PDB file of C-alpha atoms in Angstrom:
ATOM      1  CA  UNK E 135       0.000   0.000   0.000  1.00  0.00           C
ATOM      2  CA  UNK E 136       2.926   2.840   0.824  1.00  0.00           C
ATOM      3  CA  UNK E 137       4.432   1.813  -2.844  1.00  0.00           C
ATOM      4  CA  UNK E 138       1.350   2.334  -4.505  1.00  0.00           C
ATOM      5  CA  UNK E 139       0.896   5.631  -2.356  1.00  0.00           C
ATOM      6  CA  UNK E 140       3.896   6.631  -3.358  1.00  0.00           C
ATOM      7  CA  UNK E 141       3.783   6.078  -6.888  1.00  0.00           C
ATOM      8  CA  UNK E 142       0.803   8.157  -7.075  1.00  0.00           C
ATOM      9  CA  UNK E 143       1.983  10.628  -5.504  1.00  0.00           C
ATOM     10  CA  UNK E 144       4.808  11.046  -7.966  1.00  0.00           C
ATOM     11  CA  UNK E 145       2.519  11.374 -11.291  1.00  0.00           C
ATOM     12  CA  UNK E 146       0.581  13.855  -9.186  1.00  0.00           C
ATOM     13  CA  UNK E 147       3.809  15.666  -9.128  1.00  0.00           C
ATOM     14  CA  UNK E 148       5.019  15.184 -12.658  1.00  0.00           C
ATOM     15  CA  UNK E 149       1.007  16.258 -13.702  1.00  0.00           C
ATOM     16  CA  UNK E 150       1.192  19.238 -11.925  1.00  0.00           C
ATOM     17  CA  UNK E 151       4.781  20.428 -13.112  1.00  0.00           C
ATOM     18  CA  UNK E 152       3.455  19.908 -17.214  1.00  0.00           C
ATOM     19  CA  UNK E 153       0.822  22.190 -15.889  1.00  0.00           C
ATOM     20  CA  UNK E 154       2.711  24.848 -14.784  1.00  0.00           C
ATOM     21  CA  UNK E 155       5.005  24.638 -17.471  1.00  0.00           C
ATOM     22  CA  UNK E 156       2.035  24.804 -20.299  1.00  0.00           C
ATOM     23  CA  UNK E 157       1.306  27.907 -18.530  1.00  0.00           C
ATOM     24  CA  UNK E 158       4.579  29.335 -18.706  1.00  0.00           C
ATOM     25  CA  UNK E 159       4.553  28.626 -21.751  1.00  0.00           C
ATOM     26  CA  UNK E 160       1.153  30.220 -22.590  1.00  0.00           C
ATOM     27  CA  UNK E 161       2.118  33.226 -20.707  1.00  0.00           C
ATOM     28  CA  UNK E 162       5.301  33.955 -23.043  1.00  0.00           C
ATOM     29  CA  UNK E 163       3.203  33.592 -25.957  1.00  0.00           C
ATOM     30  CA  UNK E 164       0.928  36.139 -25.637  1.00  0.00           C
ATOM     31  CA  UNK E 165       1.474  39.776 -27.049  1.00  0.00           C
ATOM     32  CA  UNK E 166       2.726  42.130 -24.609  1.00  0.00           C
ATOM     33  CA  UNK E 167      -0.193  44.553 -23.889  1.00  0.00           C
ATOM     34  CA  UNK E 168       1.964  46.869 -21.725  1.00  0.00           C
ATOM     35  CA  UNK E 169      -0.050  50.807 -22.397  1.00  0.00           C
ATOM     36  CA  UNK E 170       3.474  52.379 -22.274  1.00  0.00           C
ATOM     37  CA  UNK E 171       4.355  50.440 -25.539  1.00  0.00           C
ATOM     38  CA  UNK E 172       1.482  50.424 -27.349  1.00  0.00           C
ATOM     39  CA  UNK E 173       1.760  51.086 -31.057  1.00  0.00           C
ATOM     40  CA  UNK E 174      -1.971  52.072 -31.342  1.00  0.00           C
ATOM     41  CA  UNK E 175      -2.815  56.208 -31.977  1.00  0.00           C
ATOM     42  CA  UNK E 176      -3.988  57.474 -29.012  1.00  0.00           C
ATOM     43  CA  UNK E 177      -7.927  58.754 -29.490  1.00  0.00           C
ATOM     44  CA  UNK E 178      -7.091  62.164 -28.530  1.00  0.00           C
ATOM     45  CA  UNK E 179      -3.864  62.530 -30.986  1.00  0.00           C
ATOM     46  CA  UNK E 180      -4.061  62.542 -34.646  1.00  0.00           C
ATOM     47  CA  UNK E 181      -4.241  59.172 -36.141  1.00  0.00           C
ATOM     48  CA  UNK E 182      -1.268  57.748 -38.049  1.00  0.00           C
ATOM     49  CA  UNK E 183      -2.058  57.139 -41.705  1.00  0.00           C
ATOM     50  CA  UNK E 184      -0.195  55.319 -44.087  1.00  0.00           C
ATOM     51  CA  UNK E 185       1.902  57.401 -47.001  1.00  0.00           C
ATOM     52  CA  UNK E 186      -0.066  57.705 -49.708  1.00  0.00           C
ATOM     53  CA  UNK E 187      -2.923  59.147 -48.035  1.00  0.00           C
ATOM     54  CA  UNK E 188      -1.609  61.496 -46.257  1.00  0.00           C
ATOM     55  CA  UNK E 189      -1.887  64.560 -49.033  1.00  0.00           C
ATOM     56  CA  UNK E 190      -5.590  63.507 -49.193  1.00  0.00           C
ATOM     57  CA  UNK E 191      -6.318  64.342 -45.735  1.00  0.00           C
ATOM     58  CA  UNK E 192      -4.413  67.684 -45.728  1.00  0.00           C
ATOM     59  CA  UNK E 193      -6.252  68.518 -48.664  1.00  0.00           C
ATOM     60  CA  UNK E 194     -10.007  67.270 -47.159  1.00  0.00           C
ATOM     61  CA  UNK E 195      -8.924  69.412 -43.959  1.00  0.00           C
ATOM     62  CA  UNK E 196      -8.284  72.794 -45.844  1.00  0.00           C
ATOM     63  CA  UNK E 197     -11.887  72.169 -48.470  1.00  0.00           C
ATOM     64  CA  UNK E 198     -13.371  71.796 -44.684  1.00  0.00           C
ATOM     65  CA  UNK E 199     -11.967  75.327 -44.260  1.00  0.00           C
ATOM     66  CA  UNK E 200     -13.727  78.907 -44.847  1.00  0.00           C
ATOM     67  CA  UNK E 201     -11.448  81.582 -46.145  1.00  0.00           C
ATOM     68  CA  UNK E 202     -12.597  85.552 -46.499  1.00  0.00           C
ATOM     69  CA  UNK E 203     -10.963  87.661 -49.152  1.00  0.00           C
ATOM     70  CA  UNK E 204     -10.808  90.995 -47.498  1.00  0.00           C
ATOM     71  CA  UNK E 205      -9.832  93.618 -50.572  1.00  0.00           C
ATOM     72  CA  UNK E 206      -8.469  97.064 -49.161  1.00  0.00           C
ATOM     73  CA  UNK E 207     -10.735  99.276 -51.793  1.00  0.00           C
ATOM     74  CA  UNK E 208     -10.836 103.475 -52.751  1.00  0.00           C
ATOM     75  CA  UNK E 209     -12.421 104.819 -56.157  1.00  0.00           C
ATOM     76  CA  UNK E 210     -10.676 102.022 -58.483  1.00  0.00           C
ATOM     77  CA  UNK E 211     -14.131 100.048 -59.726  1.00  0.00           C
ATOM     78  CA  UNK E 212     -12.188  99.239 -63.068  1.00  0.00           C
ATOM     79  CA  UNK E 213     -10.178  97.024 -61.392  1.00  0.00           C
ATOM     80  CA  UNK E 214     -13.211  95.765 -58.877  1.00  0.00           C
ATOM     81  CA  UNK E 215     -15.309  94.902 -61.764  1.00  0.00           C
ATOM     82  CA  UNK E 216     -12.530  92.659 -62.944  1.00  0.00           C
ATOM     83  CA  UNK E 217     -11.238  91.590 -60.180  1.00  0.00           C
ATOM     84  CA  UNK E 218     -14.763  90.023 -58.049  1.00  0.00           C
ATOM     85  CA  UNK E 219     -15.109  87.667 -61.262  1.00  0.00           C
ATOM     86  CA  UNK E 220     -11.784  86.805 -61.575  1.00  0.00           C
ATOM     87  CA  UNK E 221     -10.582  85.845 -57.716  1.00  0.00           C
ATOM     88  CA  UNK E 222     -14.038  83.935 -57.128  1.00  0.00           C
ATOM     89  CA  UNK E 223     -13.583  81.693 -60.111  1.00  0.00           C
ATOM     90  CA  UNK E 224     -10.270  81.326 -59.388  1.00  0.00           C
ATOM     91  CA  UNK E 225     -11.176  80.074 -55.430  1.00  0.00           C
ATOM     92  CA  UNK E 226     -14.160  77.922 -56.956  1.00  0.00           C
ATOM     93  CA  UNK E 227     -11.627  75.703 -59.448  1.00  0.00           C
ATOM     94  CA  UNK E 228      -9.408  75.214 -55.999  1.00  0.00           C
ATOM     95  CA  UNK E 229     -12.771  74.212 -53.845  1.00  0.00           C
ATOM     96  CA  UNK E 230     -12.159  77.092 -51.807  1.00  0.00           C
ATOM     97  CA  UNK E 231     -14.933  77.823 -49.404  1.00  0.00           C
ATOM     98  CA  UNK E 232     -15.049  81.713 -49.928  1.00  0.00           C
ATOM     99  CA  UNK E 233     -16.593  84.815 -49.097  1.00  0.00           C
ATOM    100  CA  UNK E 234     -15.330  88.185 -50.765  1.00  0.00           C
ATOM    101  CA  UNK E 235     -15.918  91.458 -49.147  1.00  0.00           C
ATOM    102  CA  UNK E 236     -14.503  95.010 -50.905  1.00  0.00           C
ATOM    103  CA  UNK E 237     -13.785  97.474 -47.731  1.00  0.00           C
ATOM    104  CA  UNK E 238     -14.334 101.200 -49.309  1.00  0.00           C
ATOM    105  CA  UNK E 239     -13.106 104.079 -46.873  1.00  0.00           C
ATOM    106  CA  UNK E 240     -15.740 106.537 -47.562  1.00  0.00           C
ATOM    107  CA  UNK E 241     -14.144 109.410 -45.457  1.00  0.00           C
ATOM    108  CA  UNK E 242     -11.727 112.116 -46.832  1.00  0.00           C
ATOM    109  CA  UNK E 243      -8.532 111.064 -45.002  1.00  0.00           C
ATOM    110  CA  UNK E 244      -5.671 109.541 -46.981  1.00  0.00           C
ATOM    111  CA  UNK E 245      -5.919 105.760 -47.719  1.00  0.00           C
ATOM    112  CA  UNK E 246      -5.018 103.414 -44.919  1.00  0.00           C
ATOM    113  CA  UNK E 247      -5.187 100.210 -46.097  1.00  0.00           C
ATOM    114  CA  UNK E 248      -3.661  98.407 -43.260  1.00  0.00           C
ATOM    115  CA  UNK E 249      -6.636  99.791 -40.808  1.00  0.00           C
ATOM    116  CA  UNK E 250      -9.586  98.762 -44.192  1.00  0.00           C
ATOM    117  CA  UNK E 251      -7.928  95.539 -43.736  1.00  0.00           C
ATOM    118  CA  UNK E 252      -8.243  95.539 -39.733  1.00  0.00           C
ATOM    119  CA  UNK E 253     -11.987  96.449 -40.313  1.00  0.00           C
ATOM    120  CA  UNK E 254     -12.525  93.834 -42.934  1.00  0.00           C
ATOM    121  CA  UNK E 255     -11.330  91.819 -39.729  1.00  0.00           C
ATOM    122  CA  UNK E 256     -13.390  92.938 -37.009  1.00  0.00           C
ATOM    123  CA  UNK E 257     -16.472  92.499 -39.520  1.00  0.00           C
ATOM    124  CA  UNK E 258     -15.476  88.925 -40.455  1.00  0.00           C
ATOM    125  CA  UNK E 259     -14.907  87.501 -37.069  1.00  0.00           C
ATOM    126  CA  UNK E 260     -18.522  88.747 -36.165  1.00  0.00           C
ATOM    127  CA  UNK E 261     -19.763  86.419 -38.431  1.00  0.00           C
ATOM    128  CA  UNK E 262     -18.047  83.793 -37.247  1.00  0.00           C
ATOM    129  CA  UNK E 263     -17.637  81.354 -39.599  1.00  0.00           C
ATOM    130  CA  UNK E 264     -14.239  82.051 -41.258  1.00  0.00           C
ATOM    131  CA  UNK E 265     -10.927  79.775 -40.388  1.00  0.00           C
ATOM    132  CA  UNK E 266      -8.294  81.963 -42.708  1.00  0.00           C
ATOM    133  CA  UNK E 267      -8.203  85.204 -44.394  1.00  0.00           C
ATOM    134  CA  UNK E 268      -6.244  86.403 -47.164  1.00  0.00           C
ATOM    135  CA  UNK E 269      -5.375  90.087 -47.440  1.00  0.00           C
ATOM    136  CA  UNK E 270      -5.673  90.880 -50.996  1.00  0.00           C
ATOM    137  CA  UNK E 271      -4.833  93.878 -53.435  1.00  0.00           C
ATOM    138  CA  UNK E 272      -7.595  94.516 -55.694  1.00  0.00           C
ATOM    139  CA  UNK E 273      -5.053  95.038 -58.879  1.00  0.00           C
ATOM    140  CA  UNK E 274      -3.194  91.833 -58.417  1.00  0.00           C
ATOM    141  CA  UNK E 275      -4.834  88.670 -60.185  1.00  0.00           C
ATOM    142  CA  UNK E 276      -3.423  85.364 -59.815  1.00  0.00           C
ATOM    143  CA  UNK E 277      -3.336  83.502 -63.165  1.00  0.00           C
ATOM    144  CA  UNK E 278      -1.542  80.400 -62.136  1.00  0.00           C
ATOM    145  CA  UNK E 279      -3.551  77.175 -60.916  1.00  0.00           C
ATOM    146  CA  UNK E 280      -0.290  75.803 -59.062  1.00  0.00           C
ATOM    147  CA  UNK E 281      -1.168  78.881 -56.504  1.00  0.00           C
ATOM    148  CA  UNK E 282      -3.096  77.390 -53.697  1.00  0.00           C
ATOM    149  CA  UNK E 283      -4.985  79.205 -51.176  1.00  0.00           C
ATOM    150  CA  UNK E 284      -4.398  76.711 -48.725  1.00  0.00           C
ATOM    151  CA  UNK E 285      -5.039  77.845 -44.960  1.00  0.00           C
ATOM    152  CA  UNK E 286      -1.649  77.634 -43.760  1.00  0.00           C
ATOM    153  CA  UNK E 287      -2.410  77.027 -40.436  1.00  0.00           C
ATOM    154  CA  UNK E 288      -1.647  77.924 -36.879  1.00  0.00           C
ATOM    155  CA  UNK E 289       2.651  80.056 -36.417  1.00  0.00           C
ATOM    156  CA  UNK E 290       2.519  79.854 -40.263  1.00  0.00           C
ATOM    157  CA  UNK E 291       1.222  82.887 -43.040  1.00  0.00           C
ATOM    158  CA  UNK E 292       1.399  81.941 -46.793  1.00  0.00           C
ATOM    159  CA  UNK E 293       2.365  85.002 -48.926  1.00  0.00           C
ATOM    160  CA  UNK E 294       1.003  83.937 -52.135  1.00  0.00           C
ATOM    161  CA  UNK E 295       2.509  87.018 -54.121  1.00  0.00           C
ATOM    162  CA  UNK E 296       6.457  86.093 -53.227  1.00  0.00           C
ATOM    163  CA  UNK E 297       9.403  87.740 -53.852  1.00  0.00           C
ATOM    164  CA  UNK E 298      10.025  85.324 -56.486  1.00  0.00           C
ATOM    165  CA  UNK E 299       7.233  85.675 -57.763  1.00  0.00           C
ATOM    166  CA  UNK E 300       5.479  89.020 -57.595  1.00  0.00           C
ATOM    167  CA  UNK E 301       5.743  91.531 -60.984  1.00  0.00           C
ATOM    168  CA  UNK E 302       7.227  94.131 -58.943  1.00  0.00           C
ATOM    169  CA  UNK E 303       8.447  93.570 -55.737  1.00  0.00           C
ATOM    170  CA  UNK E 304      11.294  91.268 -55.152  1.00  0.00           C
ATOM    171  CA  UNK E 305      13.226  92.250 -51.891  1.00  0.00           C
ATOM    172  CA  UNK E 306      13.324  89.028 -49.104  1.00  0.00           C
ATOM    173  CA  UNK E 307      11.177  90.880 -46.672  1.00  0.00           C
ATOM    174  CA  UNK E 308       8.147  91.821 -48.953  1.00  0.00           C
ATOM    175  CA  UNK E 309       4.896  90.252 -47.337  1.00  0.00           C
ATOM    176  CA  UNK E 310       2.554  92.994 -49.705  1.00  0.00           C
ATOM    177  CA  UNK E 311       0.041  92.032 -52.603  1.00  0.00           C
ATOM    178  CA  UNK E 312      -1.534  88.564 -51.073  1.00  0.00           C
ATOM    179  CA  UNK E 313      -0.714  87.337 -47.640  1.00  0.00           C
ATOM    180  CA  UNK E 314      -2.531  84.574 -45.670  1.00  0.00           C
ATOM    181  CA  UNK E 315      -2.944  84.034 -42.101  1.00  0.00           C
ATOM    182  CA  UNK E 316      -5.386  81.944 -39.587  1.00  0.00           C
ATOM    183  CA  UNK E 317      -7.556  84.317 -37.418  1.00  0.00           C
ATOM    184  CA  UNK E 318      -6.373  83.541 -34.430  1.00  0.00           C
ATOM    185  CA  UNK E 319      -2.653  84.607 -35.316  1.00  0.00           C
ATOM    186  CA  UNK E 320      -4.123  87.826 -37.083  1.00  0.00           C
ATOM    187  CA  UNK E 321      -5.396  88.821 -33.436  1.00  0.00           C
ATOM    188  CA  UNK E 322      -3.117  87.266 -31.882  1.00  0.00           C
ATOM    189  CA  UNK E 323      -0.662  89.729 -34.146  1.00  0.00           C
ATOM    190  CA  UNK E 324      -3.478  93.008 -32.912  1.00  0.00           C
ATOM    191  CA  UNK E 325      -3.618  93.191 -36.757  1.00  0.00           C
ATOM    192  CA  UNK E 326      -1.817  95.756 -38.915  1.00  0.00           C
ATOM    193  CA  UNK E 327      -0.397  99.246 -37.701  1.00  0.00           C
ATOM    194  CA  UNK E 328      -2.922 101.875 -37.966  1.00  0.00           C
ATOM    195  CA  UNK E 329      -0.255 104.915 -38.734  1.00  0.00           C
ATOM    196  CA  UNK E 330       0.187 104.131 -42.548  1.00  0.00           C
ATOM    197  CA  UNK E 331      -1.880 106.820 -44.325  1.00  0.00           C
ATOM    198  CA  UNK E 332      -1.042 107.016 -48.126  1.00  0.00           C
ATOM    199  CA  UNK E 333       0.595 104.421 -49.969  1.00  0.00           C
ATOM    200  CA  UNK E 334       3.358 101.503 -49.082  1.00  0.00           C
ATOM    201  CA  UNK E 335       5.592 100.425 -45.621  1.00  0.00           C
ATOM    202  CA  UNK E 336       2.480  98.837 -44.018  1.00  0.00           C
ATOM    203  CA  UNK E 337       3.250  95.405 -44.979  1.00  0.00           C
ATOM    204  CA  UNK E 338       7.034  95.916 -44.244  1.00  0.00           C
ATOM    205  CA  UNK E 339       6.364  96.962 -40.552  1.00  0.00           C
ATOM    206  CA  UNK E 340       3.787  93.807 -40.623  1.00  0.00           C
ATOM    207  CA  UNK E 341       6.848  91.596 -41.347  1.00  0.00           C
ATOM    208  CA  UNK E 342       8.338  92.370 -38.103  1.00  0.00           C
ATOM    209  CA  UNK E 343       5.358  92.110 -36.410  1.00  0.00           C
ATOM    210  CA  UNK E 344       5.106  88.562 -37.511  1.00  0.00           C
ATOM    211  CA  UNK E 345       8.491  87.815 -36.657  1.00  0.00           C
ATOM    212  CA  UNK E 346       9.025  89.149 -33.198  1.00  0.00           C
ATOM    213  CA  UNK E 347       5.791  86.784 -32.973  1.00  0.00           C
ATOM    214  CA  UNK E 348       7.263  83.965 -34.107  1.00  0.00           C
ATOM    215  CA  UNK E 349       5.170  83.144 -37.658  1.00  0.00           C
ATOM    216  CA  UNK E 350       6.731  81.770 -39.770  1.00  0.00           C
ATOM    217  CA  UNK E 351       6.239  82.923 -43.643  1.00  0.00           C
ATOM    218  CA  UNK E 352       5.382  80.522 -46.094  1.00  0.00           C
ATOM    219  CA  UNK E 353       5.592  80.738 -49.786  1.00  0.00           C
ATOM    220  CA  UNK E 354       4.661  78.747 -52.845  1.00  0.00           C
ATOM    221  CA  UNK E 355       7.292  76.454 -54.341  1.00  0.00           C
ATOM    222  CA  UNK E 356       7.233  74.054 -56.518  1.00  0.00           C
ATOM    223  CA  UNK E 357       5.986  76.861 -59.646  1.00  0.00           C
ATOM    224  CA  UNK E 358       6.737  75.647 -62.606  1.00  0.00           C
ATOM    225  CA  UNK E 359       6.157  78.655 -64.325  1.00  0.00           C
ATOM    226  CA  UNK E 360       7.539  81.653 -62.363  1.00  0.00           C
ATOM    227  CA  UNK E 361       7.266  84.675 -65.034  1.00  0.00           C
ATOM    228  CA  UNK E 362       3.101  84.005 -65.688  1.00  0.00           C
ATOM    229  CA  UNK E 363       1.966  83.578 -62.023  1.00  0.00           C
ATOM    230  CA  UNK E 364       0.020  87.338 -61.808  1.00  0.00           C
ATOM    231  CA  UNK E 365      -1.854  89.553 -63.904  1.00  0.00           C
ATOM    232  CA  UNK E 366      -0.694  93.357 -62.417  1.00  0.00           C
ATOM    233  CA  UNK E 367      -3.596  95.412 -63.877  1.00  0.00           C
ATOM    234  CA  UNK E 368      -2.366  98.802 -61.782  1.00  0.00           C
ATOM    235  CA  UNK E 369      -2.290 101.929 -63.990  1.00  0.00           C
ATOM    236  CA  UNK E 370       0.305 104.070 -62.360  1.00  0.00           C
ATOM    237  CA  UNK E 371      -0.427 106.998 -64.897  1.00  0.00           C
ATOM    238  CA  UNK E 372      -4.137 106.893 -63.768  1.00  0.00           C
ATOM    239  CA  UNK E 373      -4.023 105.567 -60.482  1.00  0.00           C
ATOM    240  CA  UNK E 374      -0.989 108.109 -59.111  1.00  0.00           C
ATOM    241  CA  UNK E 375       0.041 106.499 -55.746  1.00  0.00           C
ATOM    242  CA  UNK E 376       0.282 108.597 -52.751  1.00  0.00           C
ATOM    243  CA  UNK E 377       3.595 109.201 -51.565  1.00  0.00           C
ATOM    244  CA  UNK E 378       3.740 112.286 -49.997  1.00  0.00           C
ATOM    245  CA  UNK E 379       5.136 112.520 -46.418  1.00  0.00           C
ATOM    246  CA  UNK E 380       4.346 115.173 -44.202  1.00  0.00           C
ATOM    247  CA  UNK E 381       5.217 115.816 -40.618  1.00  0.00           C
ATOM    248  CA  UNK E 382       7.244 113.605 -38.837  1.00  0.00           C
ATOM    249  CA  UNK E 383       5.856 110.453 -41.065  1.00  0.00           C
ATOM    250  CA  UNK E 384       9.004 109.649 -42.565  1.00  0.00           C
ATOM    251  CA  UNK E 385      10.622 108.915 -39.530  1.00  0.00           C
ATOM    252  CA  UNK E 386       7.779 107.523 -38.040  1.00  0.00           C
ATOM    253  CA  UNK E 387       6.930 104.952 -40.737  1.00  0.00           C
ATOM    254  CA  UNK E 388      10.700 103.467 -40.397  1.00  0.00           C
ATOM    255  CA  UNK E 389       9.969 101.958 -36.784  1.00  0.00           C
ATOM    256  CA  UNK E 390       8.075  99.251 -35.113  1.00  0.00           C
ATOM    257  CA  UNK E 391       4.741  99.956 -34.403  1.00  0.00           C
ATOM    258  CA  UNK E 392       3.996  98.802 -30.612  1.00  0.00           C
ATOM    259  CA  UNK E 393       0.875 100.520 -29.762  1.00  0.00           C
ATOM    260  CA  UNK E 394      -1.825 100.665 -32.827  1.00  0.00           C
ATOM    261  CA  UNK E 395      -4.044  97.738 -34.321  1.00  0.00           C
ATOM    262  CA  UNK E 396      -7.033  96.105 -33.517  1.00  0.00           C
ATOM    263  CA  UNK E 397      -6.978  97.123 -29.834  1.00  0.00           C
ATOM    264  CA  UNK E 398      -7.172 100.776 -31.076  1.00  0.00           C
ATOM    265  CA  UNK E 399      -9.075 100.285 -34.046  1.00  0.00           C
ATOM    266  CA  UNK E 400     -11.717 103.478 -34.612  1.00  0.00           C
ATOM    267  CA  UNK E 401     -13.939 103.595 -37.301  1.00  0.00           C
ATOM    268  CA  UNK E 402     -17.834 103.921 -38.449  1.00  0.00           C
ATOM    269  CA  UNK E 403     -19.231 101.475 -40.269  1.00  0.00           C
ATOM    270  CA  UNK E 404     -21.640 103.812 -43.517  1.00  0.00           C
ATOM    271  CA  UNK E 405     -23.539 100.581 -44.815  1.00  0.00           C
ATOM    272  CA  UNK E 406     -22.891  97.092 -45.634  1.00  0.00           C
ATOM    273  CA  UNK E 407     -24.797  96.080 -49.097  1.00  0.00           C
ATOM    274  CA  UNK E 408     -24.787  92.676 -51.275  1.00  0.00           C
ATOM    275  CA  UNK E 409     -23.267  93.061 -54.992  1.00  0.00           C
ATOM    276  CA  UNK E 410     -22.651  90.676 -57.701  1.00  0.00           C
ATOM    277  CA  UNK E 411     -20.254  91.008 -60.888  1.00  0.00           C
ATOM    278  CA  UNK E 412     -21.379  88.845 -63.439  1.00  0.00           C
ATOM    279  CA  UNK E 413     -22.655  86.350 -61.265  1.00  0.00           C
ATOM    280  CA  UNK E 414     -19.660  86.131 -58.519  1.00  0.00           C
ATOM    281  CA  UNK E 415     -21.098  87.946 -55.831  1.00  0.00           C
ATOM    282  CA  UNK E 416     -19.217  89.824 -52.548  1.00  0.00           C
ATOM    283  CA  UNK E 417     -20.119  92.197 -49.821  1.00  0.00           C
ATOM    284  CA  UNK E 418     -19.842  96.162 -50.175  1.00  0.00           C
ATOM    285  CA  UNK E 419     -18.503  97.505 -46.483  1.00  0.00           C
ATOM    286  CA  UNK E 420     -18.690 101.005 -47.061  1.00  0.00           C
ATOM    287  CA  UNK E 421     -16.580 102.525 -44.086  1.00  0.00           C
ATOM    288  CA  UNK E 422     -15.439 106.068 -42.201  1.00  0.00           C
ATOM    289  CA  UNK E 423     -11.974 105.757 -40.693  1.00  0.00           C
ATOM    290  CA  UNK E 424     -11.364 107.830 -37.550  1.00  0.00           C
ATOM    291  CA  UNK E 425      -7.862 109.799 -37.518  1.00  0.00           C
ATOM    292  CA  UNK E 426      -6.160 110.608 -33.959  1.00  0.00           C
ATOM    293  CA  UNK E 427      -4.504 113.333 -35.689  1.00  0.00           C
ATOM    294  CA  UNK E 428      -2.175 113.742 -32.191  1.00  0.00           C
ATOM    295  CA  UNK E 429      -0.511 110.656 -32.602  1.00  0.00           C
ATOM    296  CA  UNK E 430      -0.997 110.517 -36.776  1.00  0.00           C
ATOM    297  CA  UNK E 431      -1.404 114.104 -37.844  1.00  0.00           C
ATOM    298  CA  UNK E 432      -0.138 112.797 -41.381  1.00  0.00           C
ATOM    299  CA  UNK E 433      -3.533 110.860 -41.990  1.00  0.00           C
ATOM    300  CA  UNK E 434      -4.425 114.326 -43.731  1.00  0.00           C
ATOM    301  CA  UNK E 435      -1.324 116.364 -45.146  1.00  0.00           C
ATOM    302  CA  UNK E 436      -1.697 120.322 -45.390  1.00  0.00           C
TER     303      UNK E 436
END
């Protein structure tokens, strides 16, 4: 009886080692399922796509977007008539989701477009239901498809009319003509200086702004055909810009701008009416600009 005892005893033994080794076993054979190694996207990151389709979802994520074309505008309707048409047709073959409005300064002071543009702005963001704007002249017309109106997104603007590019201008720091930004880092910039009355510098003092704020500027590469990206339809016999400097606006107009933009902004708003030109339609923001003549007496020279 103690044999046979014993010799069950040992295959209850030897029974229950196999089963602790199939477990080992089992155990090692399973994925690891640690969290801190886990290849999966996390559901509040972006998900990880594979190669090929990552263009597509850049380019889904910007035809998601809104963009409004605010124009800087003053008694030059030749070029409006041609250029409403033009620019909207132009968005529409991109998909651009769109919305043009013309701001006209009404009043009798010198044209500022840097504060039209600032007002184009304020009137925009009340509507809320743009992501980007693009500040564009109303005499330069983009004739090149391979120039994309893309929202550039958050630290980044996209000047569309480059250096490189542009008819006219060509030094590094030019940011003039078409320039596109997100509208948080527009406010987040307090918009363009206010003190530019009469023509140019605007844009160059924007540059810095831009900078010290840590945007990067984008521009378009990749253009295949460099000398036929722009249609400049600006008559400088008939449309004499203003240069004149009076006061201390020379001097002035050379240095950072710290203290005017948005925050300051003063203006009336005349009347706000719905046009279309030949079927592209855009919004008419007829508009009084307020001068503080103490700290810009140049916004009307004697």
């Amino acid at each position: 009886m103690g044999f046979r005892r014993f010799k069950t005893q040992k295959w209850l033994w030897i029974f229950a080692l196999l089963f602790f080794v199939l477990l080992y076993l089992l155990a090692i054979s399973l994925p690891n399922v640690n969290s801190d190694s886990c290849e999966c996207s996390p559901t509040t990151g972006k998900h990880q796509l594979p190669a090929e389709n990552a263009e597509n979802e850049i380019s889904d994520h910007h035809n998601n977007n809104r963009l409004a074309v605010i124009v800087p505008f003053r008694d030059r309707f030749q070029e409006l008539i041609e250029f409403v048409p033009h620019i909207h047709k132009f968005l529409s073959n991109q998909s651009v989701l769109h919305d043009i409005f013309i701001i006209n300064q009404s009043d009798n002071f010198r044209f500022n477009r840097a504060s039209l543009i600032n007002v184009g702005f304020v009137h925009i963001s009340l509507l809320e239901k743009f992501d980007y704007i693009a500040m564009h002249d109303v005499d330069l017309l983009p004739v090149n498809p391979q120039l994309k109106y893309v929202n550039p997104g958050d630290g980044f603007a996209l000047h569309i009319a480059s250096p490189k590019l542009h008819p006219k201008y060509h030094y590094e720091t030019f940011v003039g003509g078409i320039l596109i930004l997100t509208i948080g880092d527009f406010k987040k910039l307090n918009g363009l200086s206010n003190k530019y009355w009469g023509w140019g510098l605007e844009d160059d003092e924007f540059f810095h702004r831009m900078k010290q704020s840590g945007i990067k500027v984008l521009r378009p590469d990749n253009i295949t055909e460099k000398e036929n990206c722009f249609r400049h339809v600006h008559d400088s016999k008939k449309r004499v810009r203003d240069q004149q400097k009076c006061y201390d606006q020379k001097t002035a107009s050379r240095k950072r701008d710290r203290i005017t933009g948005l925050s300051d902004l003063s203006y009336r708003i005349d009347s706000i009416s719905s046009l279309q030109i030949d079927t592209a339609p855009a919004t008419l923001v007829n508009v009084f600009l307020d001068c503080n003549k103490t700290l810009t007496p140049w916004c009307s020279c004697p």
